[in-house]
Amino acid sequence: MTRSSVQGEDTREGAADASERAEAVRGDGDNGVDDTEGEPGNDTDGEPGNDAEDGAGNDEGNGTGIDGGAPADPRPRRRRRALRWTAVLLAVVLAGTAGAGYLYYEHLNDNIKQDALNLGDNKVAAPTPNAAGQTPLNILVIGSDARDSEENQQLGGARETFGSTPLADVQMLVHLSADRSNMSVVSMPRDTLLEIPKCTDPDNGEVHPASEGRVMTNQSLGHGGPGCAVATWQELTGIHIDHFVMVDFAGVVSMADAVGGVPVCVDANIHSRDGSGHGSGLRLAKGTHPVRGEQALQWLRTRYGFEDGSDLARAKAQHMYLNSMVRVLRESATLSSPNKLRRLAEEATAALTVDPGLDSVKKLYDLSSELRTVKPERITMTTMPNRYVGARVEPTEDAEQLFRLVREDIALDGKDAGKKPDAEPEPPADPAAPDDELAVQVRNGTRTDELGTAPGRANTVAGLLVERGFTKAVADPSVLPSEERTVIRYPSADLEGDARRVAKSLGVPASSVKRSTDVSGVTLVVGADWREGTAYEAPGSDDRTPESAQALNGADDSACMHVNPAFTWS
């Protein structure tokens, strides 16, 4: 695998560009990175963790949580780690930076690093095409905190962590709808507790065992590479992931510099430094100013000084930056300048590590062409809804609602209401076996966070199937999953017809028939929507994006960060 960091120079173009904006930006010469020397840990703002801005201790660097065996951090936990430095990467991808690709094609191809897509054993089936034969596209964007080069070390601080295992401190799923009309972005907080599956490094065959209990999601990158982060996401969400792109500190700075100034707004003067020197170092005067290069990285990392100092405030600032960059790249003359275009292509390709499906400029260009079809007003950015578990967080019921909307390709901006429903899927190539020859396992998945398992449901529904002629239906009491909705799974195409036949006999909708390698045969899981009775009634769909997802529209250009009075200056 080629996971080496970007070693590119910080060749800032455009002193003239900077001078044109000098009146807007006020500073005291402290435009460097937040590098608190001598302090332990992987952070530099005085709080535990491996975040580039956050400080003492490497509690979050090892990723252990209440289920992982290590003591929880007693201090209040900052929530919703979100876009961070990969906001730059995502914006460039969204706006079609790779369109510069045909300039010195082979050279740019050689810039791009690649790694395996999925290192896990379980694969999630690709979504069924819609009536027009279109399928959604899901891309996992990863921000690595690697301190594996002098440049990354300078930007990340914490010199004693040089060469340590990198963590996936930024994880965002970009979902492009099947009809290419809208885009959704779901960010996962880095300290989300979950189980990392077994991952096998294809380069050397090294097996990274599944985690013992739940650990922080940012550890997944250290289990063989970005392909394990992909496997972890798929295990948690049930969403098929088509591609990943990954970038590190140095890549963000070089790309942000190449793009040029991105306007951001603060409602008061801000200097992100406390009395002990912790903070990103961001210094801006009240109002709207373009930020670029290291100052853009400071904006993306700032926590001290924004609102209540939480990660929620930092995520808001990152969303604002990302929205603004998308608009800049779409509307400004940045892409019309050959020199800027060439430089942007150079920095973008050198900054990326991708899966083999995106390992050439042409593939990146084709991807960017699809992404560019979505207007900013149809882009919705969200953070995975979560709740505290000690000092960490875990997904909530709202998170599963958000994942379901993505799985079912329902726009998060609520503008799909007028769409005509897709036609029934095409008949399977392999028809169903006779009912009395069709084997079905029935499992009781009625347990919820609020309610225990409804007793006897697997036996009841298996008996119902037997009465209807499925004489080989049996209850499986050995597995007690938890499913919000009743679902029928099948492992291979030759059993799709059987699964659909079972669904039709019970009145279960075709959308609840799913292909999955987690089962060995047709398996009916009785969900929490069928806790009693013998007649299944499909629940009405609530297709609204949960308020706890903190949705932000890509066309919102009025946002302005509130500055904490303790971090202002006059």
Coordinates of C-alpha atoms in Angstrom, one line a residue:
M1 CA 0.0 0.0 0.0
T2 CA 1.1 3.5 -0.6
R3 CA 0.0 5.6 2.4
S4 CA 2.9 8.0 2.3
S5 CA 1.9 11.6 3.0
V6 CA 1.9 14.5 0.7
Q7 CA 5.4 16.1 0.6
G8 CA 4.5 19.0 -1.6
E9 CA 5.8 22.4 -1.2
D10 CA 3.7 25.2 0.3
T11 CA 4.1 27.2 -2.9
R12 CA 1.6 29.9 -2.3
E13 CA 0.6 31.7 -5.4
G14 CA -0.8 35.1 -5.5
A15 CA 0.8 37.6 -3.2
A16 CA -1.3 40.0 -5.2
D17 CA -4.5 38.1 -4.3
A18 CA -3.5 38.3 -0.6
S19 CA -2.8 42.0 -0.8
E20 CA -6.2 42.7 -2.4
R21 CA -7.8 41.3 0.7
A22 CA -5.4 42.6 3.3
E23 CA -7.7 45.3 4.5
A24 CA -10.3 42.7 5.4
V25 CA -8.1 40.5 7.5
R26 CA -6.5 41.7 10.7
G27 CA -3.6 39.8 12.3
D28 CA -0.8 40.0 14.7
G29 CA 1.6 37.9 12.8
D30 CA 0.2 34.8 14.4
N31 CA -0.9 33.1 11.2
G32 CA 1.0 29.9 11.9
V33 CA -0.3 26.6 13.1
D34 CA -1.3 25.7 16.6
D35 CA 1.8 23.9 17.7
T36 CA 2.0 23.8 21.5
E37 CA 5.5 22.4 22.1
G38 CA 6.3 20.3 25.1
E39 CA 2.8 19.3 25.9
P40 CA 1.9 15.7 26.0
G41 CA -0.6 14.1 23.7
N42 CA -1.5 14.4 20.1
D43 CA -3.5 17.6 20.4
T44 CA -2.6 21.2 20.9
D45 CA -5.5 22.9 22.6
G46 CA -5.0 21.4 26.0
E47 CA -7.7 18.7 25.9
P48 CA -7.3 15.0 25.5
G49 CA -7.4 13.5 22.0
N50 CA -5.7 13.1 18.7
D51 CA -7.3 16.1 17.1
A52 CA -4.8 18.4 15.5
E53 CA -6.0 21.3 17.6
D54 CA -6.9 19.6 20.8
G55 CA -4.3 19.2 23.5
A56 CA -2.8 17.4 26.4
G57 CA -2.9 13.6 26.7
N58 CA -3.5 11.1 24.0
D59 CA -6.6 9.6 25.5
E60 CA -8.4 9.9 22.3
G61 CA -5.4 8.7 20.4
N62 CA -5.9 5.1 21.6
G63 CA -9.6 5.3 21.0
T64 CA -10.7 3.3 24.0
G65 CA -14.0 3.9 25.5
I66 CA -16.3 2.5 28.1
D67 CA -16.7 -0.7 26.2
G68 CA -13.0 -0.9 25.2
G69 CA -11.7 -1.3 28.7
A70 CA -9.9 1.9 29.4
P71 CA -11.2 4.5 31.9
A72 CA -13.4 7.2 30.3
D73 CA -12.2 10.8 30.3
P74 CA -13.9 12.5 33.2
R75 CA -14.0 15.8 31.5
P76 CA -17.1 16.9 29.4
R77 CA -16.9 15.5 25.9
R78 CA -17.0 17.6 22.9
R79 CA -19.6 16.3 20.4
R80 CA -20.0 15.8 16.8
R81 CA -16.6 15.7 15.2
A82 CA -17.4 16.6 11.6
L83 CA -15.8 18.0 8.5
R84 CA -12.5 19.2 9.7
W85 CA -9.6 19.6 7.3
T86 CA -11.2 17.4 4.6
A87 CA -13.8 20.1 4.0
V88 CA -11.3 21.4 1.5
L89 CA -11.0 18.0 -0.2
L90 CA -14.8 17.5 -0.4
A91 CA -15.4 21.0 -1.8
V92 CA -12.7 20.4 -4.5
V93 CA -14.3 17.1 -5.5
L94 CA -17.8 18.6 -5.4
A95 CA -16.8 21.5 -7.6
G96 CA -15.0 19.4 -10.2
T97 CA -11.4 20.2 -9.5
A98 CA -10.4 17.0 -11.3
G99 CA -11.6 18.7 -14.5
A100 CA -8.0 19.9 -14.8
G101 CA -7.0 16.3 -15.3
Y102 CA -6.1 16.2 -18.9
L103 CA -3.2 18.6 -18.3
Y104 CA -0.1 16.5 -18.4
Y105 CA -2.2 13.5 -17.9
E106 CA 0.3 10.8 -17.0
H107 CA 2.1 13.0 -14.5
L108 CA -1.1 13.7 -12.6
N109 CA -2.0 10.0 -12.7
D110 CA 1.4 9.3 -11.0
N111 CA 0.5 11.7 -8.3
I112 CA -2.5 9.8 -7.1
K113 CA -2.0 7.2 -4.4
Q114 CA -4.3 4.2 -4.0
D115 CA -5.4 1.6 -1.5
A116 CA -7.9 -1.2 -1.3
L117 CA -11.6 -0.3 -1.0
N118 CA -12.9 -2.8 1.5
L119 CA -10.8 -4.9 3.9
G120 CA -13.7 -6.5 5.7
D121 CA -15.2 -10.0 5.1
N122 CA -18.8 -8.8 4.8
K123 CA -20.0 -7.0 1.7
V124 CA -23.1 -4.9 1.4
A125 CA -25.0 -5.4 -1.8
A126 CA -25.2 -2.4 -4.2
P127 CA -28.6 -0.7 -4.2
T128 CA -31.3 -1.9 -6.7
P129 CA -31.5 0.4 -9.7
N130 CA -34.5 2.7 -9.9
A131 CA -37.0 2.5 -12.7
A132 CA -34.6 4.4 -15.1
G133 CA -31.8 1.9 -14.3
Q134 CA -29.9 4.5 -12.2
T135 CA -28.2 3.8 -8.9
P136 CA -26.9 6.1 -6.2
L137 CA -23.2 6.7 -5.6
N138 CA -21.7 6.7 -2.1
I139 CA -18.2 8.0 -1.3
L140 CA -16.4 7.9 2.1
V141 CA -14.2 10.9 2.7
I142 CA -11.5 10.3 5.3
G143 CA -9.2 12.9 7.0
S144 CA -6.1 11.3 8.3
D145 CA -4.2 12.9 11.3
A146 CA -0.9 11.3 10.2
R147 CA 2.2 12.8 11.5
D148 CA 4.4 10.9 9.0
S149 CA 6.2 13.8 7.4
E150 CA 7.9 17.0 8.6
E151 CA 5.2 19.1 7.1
N152 CA 2.4 17.1 8.7
Q153 CA 4.2 17.1 12.0
Q154 CA 4.6 20.9 11.9
L155 CA 0.9 21.3 11.1
G156 CA -0.3 18.8 13.6
G157 CA 2.0 19.6 16.5
A158 CA 2.7 17.0 19.3
R159 CA 6.2 16.1 18.0
E160 CA 6.4 13.0 20.2
T161 CA 3.7 11.4 18.1
F162 CA 5.8 11.4 14.9
G163 CA 5.3 8.2 13.0
S164 CA 2.4 6.9 15.2
T165 CA -0.5 5.0 13.7
P166 CA -2.8 7.5 11.9
L167 CA -6.4 7.9 12.9
A168 CA -9.4 8.5 10.7
D169 CA -10.4 11.7 12.6
V170 CA -12.7 12.8 9.8
Q171 CA -15.2 10.5 8.3
M172 CA -17.9 11.8 6.0
L173 CA -20.2 9.8 3.7
V174 CA -21.1 11.7 0.5
H175 CA -24.3 10.3 -1.1
L176 CA -25.2 11.3 -4.7
S177 CA -28.8 10.4 -5.5
A178 CA -29.6 7.9 -8.3
D179 CA -31.1 10.6 -10.5
R180 CA -28.2 12.9 -9.7
S181 CA -30.6 15.6 -8.5
N182 CA -29.3 16.0 -4.9
M183 CA -26.5 15.2 -2.6
S184 CA -26.3 14.3 1.1
V185 CA -23.3 14.4 3.4
V186 CA -23.3 12.5 6.7
S187 CA -20.4 13.1 9.1
M188 CA -19.6 10.7 12.0
P189 CA -18.0 12.0 15.2
R190 CA -14.6 10.6 15.6
D191 CA -15.3 9.3 19.1
T192 CA -18.3 7.3 18.1
L193 CA -18.2 3.9 19.9
L194 CA -18.8 1.0 17.6
E195 CA -17.3 -2.4 16.7
I196 CA -14.6 -2.5 14.1
P197 CA -14.9 -5.7 12.0
K198 CA -12.0 -8.0 11.2
C199 CA -9.9 -6.4 8.4
T200 CA -7.3 -8.1 6.2
D201 CA -4.5 -6.1 4.6
P202 CA -4.3 -7.4 1.0
D203 CA -0.7 -6.3 0.6
N204 CA 0.8 -8.5 3.3
G205 CA -2.0 -10.7 4.4
E206 CA -1.9 -9.3 7.9
V207 CA -5.2 -9.9 9.7
H208 CA -6.4 -7.2 12.1
P209 CA -8.9 -8.9 14.5
A210 CA -12.3 -7.4 15.1
S211 CA -12.3 -5.1 18.1
E212 CA -13.1 -6.5 21.5
G213 CA -16.2 -4.6 22.3
R214 CA -16.8 -1.1 21.1
V215 CA -14.0 1.3 20.4
M216 CA -13.7 4.8 18.8
T217 CA -14.4 4.8 15.1
N218 CA -11.2 6.7 14.3
Q219 CA -9.1 3.6 15.1
S220 CA -10.4 1.9 11.9
L221 CA -7.7 3.5 9.7
G222 CA -5.0 1.8 11.8
H223 CA -6.6 -1.7 11.0
G224 CA -5.0 -2.0 7.6
G225 CA -5.9 1.3 6.0
P226 CA -8.8 3.3 4.7
G227 CA -10.5 0.0 3.5
C228 CA -11.2 -0.9 7.1
A229 CA -12.9 2.5 7.7
V230 CA -15.1 1.6 4.7
A231 CA -15.8 -1.9 6.2
T232 CA -16.7 -0.3 9.5
W233 CA -19.1 2.2 8.0
Q234 CA -20.8 -0.5 6.0
E235 CA -21.2 -2.7 9.1
L236 CA -22.8 0.2 11.1
T237 CA -25.0 1.7 8.4
G238 CA -25.9 -1.0 5.9
I239 CA -25.0 1.5 3.2
H240 CA -23.0 0.2 0.2
I241 CA -19.9 2.3 -0.3
D242 CA -18.5 2.7 -3.9
H243 CA -15.4 4.7 -3.3
F244 CA -13.2 6.5 -0.7
V245 CA -10.9 9.5 -0.9
M246 CA -8.4 10.4 1.9
V247 CA -6.3 13.4 2.6
D248 CA -3.9 14.6 5.4
F249 CA -3.0 17.9 7.0
A250 CA -0.4 18.9 4.3
G251 CA -2.8 18.1 1.5
V252 CA -5.5 20.3 2.9
V253 CA -3.1 23.3 3.3
S254 CA -1.7 22.9 -0.2
M255 CA -5.1 22.5 -1.8
A256 CA -6.6 25.4 0.2
D257 CA -3.8 27.6 -1.0
A258 CA -4.2 26.6 -4.6
V259 CA -8.0 27.3 -4.5
G260 CA -7.5 30.8 -3.1
G261 CA -9.5 32.7 -0.7
V262 CA -12.8 31.3 0.7
P263 CA -15.1 33.8 2.4
V264 CA -16.0 33.1 6.1
C265 CA -17.8 35.3 8.6
V266 CA -17.4 36.1 12.3
D267 CA -19.7 38.4 14.3
A268 CA -16.8 39.8 16.4
N269 CA -13.0 40.0 16.4
I270 CA -11.6 36.5 17.2
H271 CA -8.3 35.2 18.4
S272 CA -8.3 31.5 19.1
R273 CA -5.8 31.4 21.9
D274 CA -6.4 31.0 25.6
G275 CA -4.0 32.1 28.5
S276 CA -2.1 28.9 28.2
G277 CA -1.5 29.2 24.5
H278 CA -4.1 26.6 23.5
G279 CA -6.2 27.1 20.4
S280 CA -5.8 27.1 16.6
G281 CA -4.3 30.6 16.4
L282 CA -7.0 31.9 14.1
R283 CA -7.1 35.7 14.2
L284 CA -9.7 37.6 12.2
A285 CA -11.5 40.9 12.5
K286 CA -15.3 41.1 12.7
G287 CA -17.0 40.6 9.3
T288 CA -16.5 38.4 6.2
H289 CA -12.9 37.6 5.0
P290 CA -11.3 35.2 2.6
V291 CA -9.1 32.6 4.2
R292 CA -6.6 30.3 2.5
G293 CA -3.7 28.0 3.1
E294 CA -2.8 27.6 6.8
Q295 CA -5.3 30.2 7.8
A296 CA -8.0 28.0 6.2
L297 CA -6.7 25.1 8.2
Q298 CA -6.9 27.2 11.4
W299 CA -10.5 28.0 10.6
L300 CA -11.4 24.3 10.1
R301 CA -9.6 23.4 13.4
T302 CA -10.9 26.2 15.6
R303 CA -12.9 25.2 18.7
Y304 CA -11.7 27.7 21.3
G305 CA -13.5 31.0 20.4
F306 CA -16.5 29.7 18.5
E307 CA -19.8 29.8 20.5
D308 CA -19.6 27.5 23.5
G309 CA -16.2 25.9 22.5
S310 CA -17.8 22.6 21.6
D311 CA -17.3 20.4 18.6
L312 CA -20.8 21.3 17.5
A313 CA -19.6 24.9 17.0
R314 CA -16.5 23.7 15.2
A315 CA -18.7 21.5 12.9
K316 CA -20.8 24.6 12.1
A317 CA -17.8 26.5 11.1
Q318 CA -16.6 23.7 8.9
H319 CA -20.0 23.4 7.2
M320 CA -19.9 27.2 6.6
Y321 CA -16.5 26.9 5.0
L322 CA -17.4 24.0 2.8
N323 CA -20.6 25.6 1.5
S324 CA -18.6 28.8 0.8
M325 CA -15.9 26.9 -1.1
V326 CA -18.4 25.0 -3.3
R327 CA -19.9 28.4 -4.2
V328 CA -16.5 29.9 -4.9
L329 CA -15.4 27.1 -7.2
R330 CA -18.6 27.2 -9.1
E331 CA -19.1 30.9 -9.4
S332 CA -15.7 32.6 -9.4
A333 CA -13.0 32.8 -12.1
T334 CA -10.7 30.5 -10.2
L335 CA -11.2 27.7 -12.7
S336 CA -10.9 29.9 -15.7
S337 CA -7.2 30.8 -15.0
P338 CA -4.9 28.2 -16.7
N339 CA -2.2 28.6 -14.1
K340 CA -4.6 28.3 -11.1
L341 CA -6.3 25.4 -12.8
R342 CA -3.0 23.6 -13.4
R343 CA -1.8 24.2 -9.8
L344 CA -5.1 23.1 -8.4
A345 CA -5.0 19.9 -10.4
E346 CA -1.4 19.3 -9.2
E347 CA -2.2 19.8 -5.5
A348 CA -5.5 17.9 -5.6
T349 CA -4.0 14.7 -7.2
A350 CA -0.9 14.8 -5.0
A351 CA -3.1 15.2 -1.9
L352 CA -5.3 12.2 -2.5
T353 CA -5.3 8.5 -1.6
V354 CA -8.1 6.7 -3.3
D355 CA -9.5 3.3 -4.0
P356 CA -8.6 1.6 -7.4
G357 CA -11.9 2.7 -8.8
L358 CA -10.7 6.3 -8.7
D359 CA -7.0 5.8 -9.5
S360 CA -6.7 7.9 -12.6
V361 CA -7.5 11.5 -13.6
K362 CA -10.1 10.3 -16.0
K363 CA -12.0 8.4 -13.3
L364 CA -11.8 11.5 -11.0
Y365 CA -12.9 13.7 -13.8
D366 CA -15.9 11.4 -14.5
L367 CA -16.8 11.4 -10.8
S368 CA -16.5 15.2 -10.5
S369 CA -18.7 15.6 -13.6
E370 CA -21.5 13.6 -11.9
L371 CA -21.1 15.5 -8.6
R372 CA -21.1 18.9 -10.4
T373 CA -24.6 18.3 -11.7
V374 CA -26.0 19.0 -8.2
K375 CA -26.7 22.7 -7.4
P376 CA -25.7 24.0 -4.0
E377 CA -29.3 24.4 -2.9
R378 CA -29.7 20.6 -3.3
I379 CA -26.7 19.8 -1.1
T380 CA -27.5 18.9 2.5
M381 CA -24.8 18.4 5.2
T382 CA -25.5 16.6 8.4
T383 CA -23.8 15.1 11.5
M384 CA -24.8 11.6 12.6
P385 CA -27.2 12.1 15.6
N386 CA -25.5 10.8 18.7
R387 CA -25.7 10.8 22.5
Y388 CA -23.1 10.7 25.3
V389 CA -21.9 7.3 26.6
G390 CA -19.6 8.5 29.4
A391 CA -17.0 10.7 27.6
R392 CA -17.8 9.2 24.2
V393 CA -20.9 9.1 21.9
E394 CA -23.0 6.4 20.2
P395 CA -25.5 6.6 17.4
T396 CA -29.1 7.2 18.4
E397 CA -32.4 6.1 16.8
D398 CA -32.3 9.3 14.8
A399 CA -29.0 8.1 13.3
E400 CA -30.6 4.9 12.0
Q401 CA -33.4 7.1 10.5
L402 CA -30.7 9.1 8.8
F403 CA -28.9 6.0 7.5
R404 CA -32.3 4.6 6.2
L405 CA -32.9 7.7 4.2
V406 CA -29.5 7.4 2.6
R407 CA -30.0 3.7 2.0
E408 CA -33.4 4.3 0.4
D409 CA -32.0 7.3 -1.6
I410 CA -34.4 9.8 -0.1
A411 CA -33.2 13.4 -0.3
L412 CA -32.3 15.0 3.1
D413 CA -33.6 18.4 1.9
G414 CA -37.2 17.1 1.9
K415 CA -37.7 17.9 -1.8
D416 CA -38.4 14.4 -3.0
A417 CA -42.1 14.5 -1.9
G418 CA -43.3 15.2 -5.4
K419 CA -41.4 12.4 -7.0
K420 CA -43.3 9.5 -8.5
P421 CA -42.5 6.3 -6.6
D422 CA -40.3 3.8 -8.4
A423 CA -42.0 1.0 -10.2
E424 CA -41.9 -2.5 -8.8
P425 CA -38.5 -4.1 -9.3
E426 CA -38.1 -6.4 -12.3
P427 CA -38.9 -10.0 -11.7
P428 CA -35.8 -12.0 -10.5
A429 CA -34.0 -14.1 -13.0
D430 CA -34.4 -17.2 -10.9
P431 CA -38.1 -17.7 -10.0
A432 CA -39.3 -18.8 -6.6
A433 CA -39.3 -22.5 -5.6
P434 CA -42.6 -24.0 -4.6
D435 CA -43.8 -22.8 -1.3
D436 CA -43.5 -26.2 0.4
E437 CA -39.8 -26.5 -0.8
L438 CA -38.8 -23.1 0.3
A439 CA -36.7 -23.0 3.5
V440 CA -37.2 -19.9 5.7
Q441 CA -35.5 -19.1 9.0
V442 CA -37.5 -16.7 11.2
R443 CA -35.7 -14.6 13.9
N444 CA -37.1 -12.3 16.6
G445 CA -35.7 -8.8 16.1
T446 CA -38.4 -6.9 18.0
R447 CA -36.1 -5.5 20.8
T448 CA -35.6 -1.8 20.9
D449 CA -33.7 0.6 23.2
E450 CA -36.9 1.2 25.1
L451 CA -38.6 -2.2 24.9
G452 CA -37.3 -5.7 25.4
T453 CA -37.8 -8.6 22.9
A454 CA -41.5 -9.4 22.4
P455 CA -41.6 -13.1 23.4
G456 CA -42.5 -15.8 20.9
R457 CA -42.6 -13.7 17.8
A458 CA -40.3 -16.0 15.8
N459 CA -42.4 -19.0 16.6
T460 CA -45.6 -17.2 15.9
V461 CA -44.6 -16.0 12.4
A462 CA -42.9 -19.3 11.5
G463 CA -46.2 -21.0 12.4
L464 CA -48.1 -18.5 10.3
L465 CA -45.8 -19.3 7.3
V466 CA -46.3 -23.1 7.8
E467 CA -50.1 -22.5 7.8
R468 CA -49.7 -20.7 4.4
G469 CA -47.9 -23.6 2.9
F470 CA -44.2 -22.8 3.7
T471 CA -43.8 -26.1 5.6
K472 CA -40.0 -25.7 5.9
A473 CA -40.2 -22.4 7.8
V474 CA -38.6 -22.7 11.2
A475 CA -37.9 -20.3 14.1
D476 CA -34.3 -19.6 14.9
P477 CA -34.1 -18.7 18.7
S478 CA -30.3 -18.6 18.7
V479 CA -30.1 -15.1 17.1
L480 CA -31.9 -12.1 18.6
P481 CA -31.1 -9.2 16.4
S482 CA -32.7 -5.8 16.6
E483 CA -34.6 -4.4 13.6
E484 CA -36.7 -1.3 13.5
R485 CA -38.7 -2.8 10.5
T486 CA -39.4 -6.3 9.5
V487 CA -37.0 -7.4 6.8
I488 CA -36.3 -10.4 4.7
R489 CA -32.7 -11.1 3.7
Y490 CA -31.2 -13.5 1.2
P491 CA -27.5 -14.2 0.4
S492 CA -27.4 -14.7 -3.4
A493 CA -29.3 -13.9 -6.6
D494 CA -30.6 -17.4 -6.9
L495 CA -32.6 -16.9 -3.7
E496 CA -34.1 -13.5 -4.5
G497 CA -37.2 -15.0 -6.0
D498 CA -37.7 -17.1 -2.8
A499 CA -37.3 -14.1 -0.6
R500 CA -39.8 -12.0 -2.6
R501 CA -42.3 -14.8 -2.5
V502 CA -42.1 -14.9 1.3
A503 CA -42.6 -11.2 1.5
K504 CA -45.6 -11.2 -0.8
S505 CA -47.3 -14.0 1.2
L506 CA -47.0 -11.8 4.4
G507 CA -47.7 -8.4 2.9
V508 CA -44.1 -7.2 3.5
P509 CA -43.2 -4.5 0.9
A510 CA -40.6 -5.4 -1.7
S511 CA -38.4 -2.6 -0.4
S512 CA -37.9 -4.7 2.8
V513 CA -36.3 -7.6 0.8
K514 CA -32.6 -7.1 1.0
R515 CA -29.6 -9.1 -0.3
S516 CA -27.0 -9.7 2.5
T517 CA -24.0 -11.9 3.1
D518 CA -24.9 -12.0 6.8
V519 CA -27.4 -14.8 6.2
S520 CA -26.9 -18.3 4.6
G521 CA -30.5 -18.6 3.3
V522 CA -33.8 -16.8 3.2
T523 CA -34.1 -15.2 6.6
L524 CA -37.1 -13.3 7.9
V525 CA -36.4 -10.9 10.8
V526 CA -39.5 -9.9 12.6
G527 CA -39.0 -6.2 13.5
A528 CA -40.2 -3.8 16.1
D529 CA -43.0 -2.8 13.8
W530 CA -44.6 -6.3 14.2
R531 CA -44.5 -7.0 17.9
E532 CA -48.0 -8.6 18.0
G533 CA -50.6 -10.2 15.9
T534 CA -50.5 -12.2 12.7
A535 CA -51.3 -9.5 10.1
Y536 CA -48.3 -7.4 9.1
E537 CA -49.1 -3.7 8.5
A538 CA -46.3 -1.8 6.9
P539 CA -45.7 1.4 8.9
G540 CA -46.0 4.7 7.2
S541 CA -42.7 6.1 6.3
D542 CA -41.4 9.2 8.1
D543 CA -38.9 10.5 5.5
R544 CA -38.0 13.7 7.3
T545 CA -34.4 14.4 8.2
P546 CA -34.1 14.3 12.0
E547 CA -33.6 17.7 13.6
S548 CA -30.8 16.2 15.6
A549 CA -28.8 15.8 12.3
Q550 CA -28.2 19.6 12.3
A551 CA -28.9 19.8 8.5
L552 CA -27.3 22.8 6.7
N553 CA -28.2 23.7 3.1
G554 CA -25.4 24.2 0.7
A555 CA -26.8 27.5 -0.7
D556 CA -26.9 29.2 2.7
D557 CA -24.5 32.2 2.4
S558 CA -25.9 34.1 5.4
A559 CA -24.2 32.1 8.2
C560 CA -21.8 33.9 10.5
M561 CA -20.0 32.3 13.4
H562 CA -20.7 33.7 16.9
V563 CA -17.5 34.5 18.7
N564 CA -17.2 33.7 22.4
P565 CA -16.5 37.1 24.2
A566 CA -13.6 35.4 26.1
F567 CA -11.7 35.1 22.8
T568 CA -12.3 38.5 21.2
W569 CA -9.9 41.5 20.9
S570 CA -10.2 45.2 20.2

